[in-house]
Amino acid sequence: MIPLVNLQAQYQQISDEVKIAINKVLDKCDFILGESVSLFEDEFAKFSGAEYCIGVSSGTDALHLALKALDISPGDEVITASNTYVATVLAISYCGAKPVLVDIDPQTFNIDISKIEASISSKTKAIIPVHLYGRPVDMDAIMALANKYNLKVVEDASQAHGALWRGKQVGSFGDLGCFSFYPGKNLGAYGDAGGITTSDVTLYEKLRLLRNYGSPLKYHHDSIGYNNRLDTLQAAILRVKLKYLSSWNSQRAKVAELYEKHLGSINEIVLPQTQFYSGTTHVYHLYVVRTKKRNELLKFLMDHGIQASVHYPIPIYSLGAYKNLRISPEAYPITELFSGEILSLPMFPELMESDIVNIAEKIKLFFSMKGLNS
Ligand SMILES: *Cc1c(COP(=O)(O)O)cnc(C)c1O
């Protein structure tokens, strides 16, 4: 079986270091906002090219608190992409604001920047670009629009830890950058965890209160905050893993090159772009191809020991919770088409060339059988 993601292969490389880090926290018993939290925040801020990082309890909570810190409230509209993980949109709903979905670009799979302007209204307060699958959104274009219309920018970098847009880290362009450290992410904890990056000291101070019951000092509560802290144990684990993130991201890029080498000759599937502007890097949280025969190929691969998946099979505006968000039946042609064609192949740093050859052979076999049958 070749899994989609292999957390065990990664844990085996670092298990000794992780156990030492966990034991240090256990010996100290500083479980809530302990030393490892502030050390991780400093290290992740430095890594991300931001002044500050606020450790929080998940990526969803990072997005929610980020919008709260920007005072997004009922009556406001927030623009994001129609193909993203639902958490991006949930965070907008938590603030009582209205999510406004914009279709995606067929080349990048990210928000179609040329369609954003038509979605801006007098109520629009913010844009959430999502660096989906690990590929950076064109942040020059996003920031230009945000400046023109005076909008806040919250980057959802939950799938793109360490990705660069023209030499600068994603998460450091907007007012706030949000990260998930869900176990399967490029930088994953061993439970739920998240982080927010910023270079704005006022937002930083506001977020430190928001994540901790609105409390600057024990039993003093200056605002209605939440219990959304990053656990000390998770921070200790993340500190160990952060040291390896860049090399794991390079290994992911090598896996993508190997996929291109072995799948490049198959006409029935479209591979993701791997060439970018200089200084721009894709960190391949997911390796997503497209094919007209998606459902059949997915089943074939699963039947042959290859765990493929779909991110995401149901567009946000077709989810039960969000049927009201579809602007018109024709508003999302690319998202609509791609939700039936996209296929995520196994992607993790330890994936070997022999596995990729095996996957390529299965895909070739599938299409050769199709050719015979039709
Ligand atoms: C994973 C993810 C989230 C949510 O993060 P959690 O840590 O699971 O709450 C939000 N947005 C995107 C794009 C994600 O991939």
Coordinates of C-alpha atoms in Angstrom, one line a residue, residues 14-227:
I14 CA 13.1 12.2 14.4
S15 CA 11.5 10.0 17.2
D16 CA 14.5 10.3 19.6
E17 CA 14.5 14.1 19.3
V18 CA 10.7 14.3 19.7
K19 CA 10.7 12.1 22.8
I20 CA 13.4 14.2 24.4
A21 CA 11.4 17.4 23.7
I22 CA 8.2 15.9 25.1
N23 CA 10.0 14.7 28.2
K24 CA 11.4 18.1 28.9
V25 CA 7.9 19.6 28.9
L26 CA 6.7 16.7 31.2
D27 CA 9.5 17.4 33.6
K28 CA 8.8 21.1 33.7
C29 CA 5.0 20.7 33.7
D30 CA 4.6 24.1 32.0
F31 CA 1.7 22.8 29.9
I32 CA -0.1 26.1 29.2
L33 CA 1.8 28.9 27.4
G34 CA 5.0 27.3 28.5
E35 CA 8.6 28.1 27.4
S36 CA 8.4 26.0 24.2
V37 CA 5.4 28.1 23.0
S38 CA 7.3 31.4 23.0
L39 CA 10.5 29.8 21.7
F40 CA 8.5 28.3 18.8
E41 CA 6.8 31.6 18.1
D42 CA 10.1 33.3 17.9
E43 CA 11.6 30.6 15.6
F44 CA 8.5 30.4 13.3
A45 CA 8.4 34.2 13.0
K46 CA 12.0 34.3 12.0
F47 CA 11.4 31.4 9.5
S48 CA 8.4 33.2 8.0
G49 CA 10.0 36.6 7.6
A50 CA 7.5 38.2 10.0
E51 CA 8.2 40.2 13.2
Y52 CA 5.8 38.1 15.3
C53 CA 4.0 34.8 15.6
I54 CA 1.1 33.9 17.8
G55 CA 0.7 30.2 18.5
V56 CA -2.9 29.1 18.5
S57 CA -5.0 25.9 18.8
S58 CA -5.6 25.2 15.0
G59 CA -5.5 26.6 11.6
T60 CA -9.3 27.3 11.8
D61 CA -8.8 29.2 15.0
A62 CA -5.9 31.1 13.5
L63 CA -8.2 32.3 10.7
H64 CA -11.1 33.1 13.1
L65 CA -8.9 35.1 15.4
A66 CA -7.2 36.9 12.5
L67 CA -10.5 38.1 11.2
K68 CA -11.6 39.0 14.8
A69 CA -8.4 41.0 15.3
L70 CA -9.3 43.0 12.1
D71 CA -12.8 43.6 13.5
I72 CA -14.6 41.7 10.8
S73 CA -18.2 41.6 11.9
P74 CA -21.8 41.1 10.8
G75 CA -22.6 43.1 7.7
D76 CA -19.1 42.8 6.3
E77 CA -18.1 40.7 3.3
V78 CA -14.9 38.7 2.9
I79 CA -13.6 37.4 -0.4
T80 CA -12.0 34.0 -0.8
A81 CA -11.6 31.2 -3.3
S82 CA -14.4 28.8 -4.2
N83 CA -12.0 25.8 -4.1
T84 CA -10.5 25.7 -0.6
Y85 CA -10.8 23.7 2.5
V86 CA -14.1 24.6 4.3
A87 CA -12.3 26.0 7.3
T88 CA -11.3 29.2 5.4
V89 CA -15.0 29.9 4.9
L90 CA -16.1 28.8 8.4
A91 CA -13.8 31.4 9.9
I92 CA -15.7 34.1 8.0
S93 CA -19.0 32.7 9.1
Y94 CA -17.8 32.7 12.8
C95 CA -17.4 36.4 12.6
G96 CA -21.0 36.8 11.3
A97 CA -19.6 38.1 8.0
K98 CA -20.6 37.0 4.5
P99 CA -18.2 34.8 2.5
V100 CA -18.0 35.9 -1.1
L101 CA -16.5 33.1 -3.3
V102 CA -14.5 33.8 -6.4
D103 CA -13.7 31.1 -9.0
I104 CA -10.2 29.6 -9.4
D105 CA -7.6 30.1 -12.1
P106 CA -7.2 26.9 -14.3
Q107 CA -3.3 27.2 -14.3
T108 CA -2.7 27.9 -10.6
F109 CA -5.8 26.3 -8.9
N110 CA -5.8 29.5 -6.8
I111 CA -8.3 32.3 -6.7
D112 CA -8.7 33.9 -10.2
I113 CA -7.3 37.3 -9.6
S114 CA -8.9 38.8 -12.7
K115 CA -12.4 38.0 -11.2
I116 CA -11.9 39.5 -7.8
E117 CA -12.6 43.1 -8.7
A118 CA -16.1 42.2 -9.9
S119 CA -16.8 40.7 -6.4
I120 CA -15.8 43.8 -4.4
S121 CA -18.7 45.8 -3.0
S122 CA -19.0 48.6 -0.5
K123 CA -19.3 45.9 2.2
T124 CA -16.1 44.1 1.3
K125 CA -13.5 44.4 4.2
A126 CA -11.0 41.7 3.5
I127 CA -9.6 39.1 1.1
I128 CA -8.3 35.7 2.1
P129 CA -6.0 34.4 -0.6
V130 CA -5.4 30.6 0.0
H131 CA -2.0 29.3 -1.2
L132 CA -3.7 26.0 -2.2
Y133 CA -1.8 22.8 -2.5
G134 CA 1.4 24.7 -1.5
R135 CA 1.4 27.0 -4.6
P136 CA 1.7 30.7 -3.8
V137 CA -1.0 33.1 -4.9
D138 CA 0.3 36.1 -6.9
M139 CA 0.7 38.3 -3.8
D140 CA 1.8 41.4 -5.8
A141 CA -1.6 41.4 -7.6
I142 CA -3.5 40.7 -4.3
M143 CA -1.7 43.5 -2.4
A144 CA -2.3 45.9 -5.3
L145 CA -6.0 45.2 -5.2
A146 CA -6.1 45.5 -1.4
N147 CA -4.4 48.9 -1.6
K148 CA -6.7 50.1 -4.3
Y149 CA -9.9 49.2 -2.4
N150 CA -8.5 49.6 1.1
L151 CA -9.1 45.9 2.0
K152 CA -7.4 43.9 4.7
V153 CA -5.5 40.7 3.6
V154 CA -5.4 37.5 5.6
E155 CA -3.3 34.8 3.9
D156 CA -4.4 31.3 4.4
A157 CA -1.0 29.6 4.3
S158 CA -2.2 26.4 5.9
Q159 CA -0.9 24.3 2.9
A160 CA 2.2 26.4 2.1
H161 CA 4.6 26.7 5.0
G162 CA 7.9 27.9 3.6
A163 CA 6.6 28.7 0.1
L164 CA 8.1 31.8 -1.5
W165 CA 6.4 34.3 -3.8
R166 CA 9.2 36.2 -5.7
G167 CA 11.7 35.7 -2.9
K168 CA 9.4 36.4 0.1
Q169 CA 7.7 33.9 2.4
V170 CA 3.9 33.5 2.0
G171 CA 2.2 34.6 5.1
S172 CA 4.3 37.8 5.3
F173 CA 2.6 39.8 2.6
G174 CA -0.8 40.5 4.1
D175 CA -1.8 42.0 7.4
L176 CA -1.8 38.5 8.9
G177 CA -0.7 35.1 7.8
C178 CA -2.5 32.0 9.1
F179 CA -1.0 28.5 9.4
S180 CA -2.4 25.1 10.3
F181 CA -0.1 22.6 12.0
Y182 CA -2.6 19.8 11.5
P183 CA -0.5 16.5 11.5
G184 CA -0.6 16.0 7.7
K185 CA 0.5 19.6 6.8
N186 CA 4.0 20.3 5.6
L187 CA 4.8 21.4 9.2
G188 CA 2.5 19.2 11.3
A189 CA 2.1 18.8 15.1
Y190 CA 1.0 15.6 16.8
G191 CA -2.5 16.9 17.4
D192 CA -4.2 20.2 16.5
A193 CA -2.2 23.4 16.4
G194 CA -1.9 26.6 14.4
G195 CA -0.1 29.9 14.2
I196 CA -0.6 33.5 13.0
T197 CA 2.2 35.7 11.7
T198 CA 2.3 39.4 11.5
S199 CA 4.7 42.4 11.5
D200 CA 2.0 44.7 13.0
V201 CA 2.6 45.1 16.7
T202 CA -0.9 46.3 17.4
L203 CA -2.4 43.2 15.8
Y204 CA 0.1 41.0 17.6
E205 CA -0.9 42.4 21.0
K206 CA -4.6 42.1 20.2
L207 CA -4.1 38.5 19.1
R208 CA -2.2 37.5 22.2
L209 CA -5.2 38.6 24.2
L210 CA -7.8 37.1 21.9
R211 CA -6.3 33.6 22.1
N212 CA -6.1 33.7 25.9
Y213 CA -9.6 34.7 27.2
G214 CA -8.9 38.4 26.4
S215 CA -6.6 38.4 29.4
P216 CA -3.4 40.5 29.6
L217 CA -3.0 39.6 33.3
K218 CA -4.6 36.7 35.2
Y219 CA -8.2 37.6 36.1
H220 CA -8.2 40.8 34.1
H221 CA -10.2 40.6 30.9
D222 CA -10.1 43.5 28.6
S223 CA -11.9 42.0 25.7
I224 CA -14.1 38.9 25.0
G225 CA -11.4 36.5 24.1
Y226 CA -11.2 32.7 23.5
N227 CA -9.4 29.7 24.8

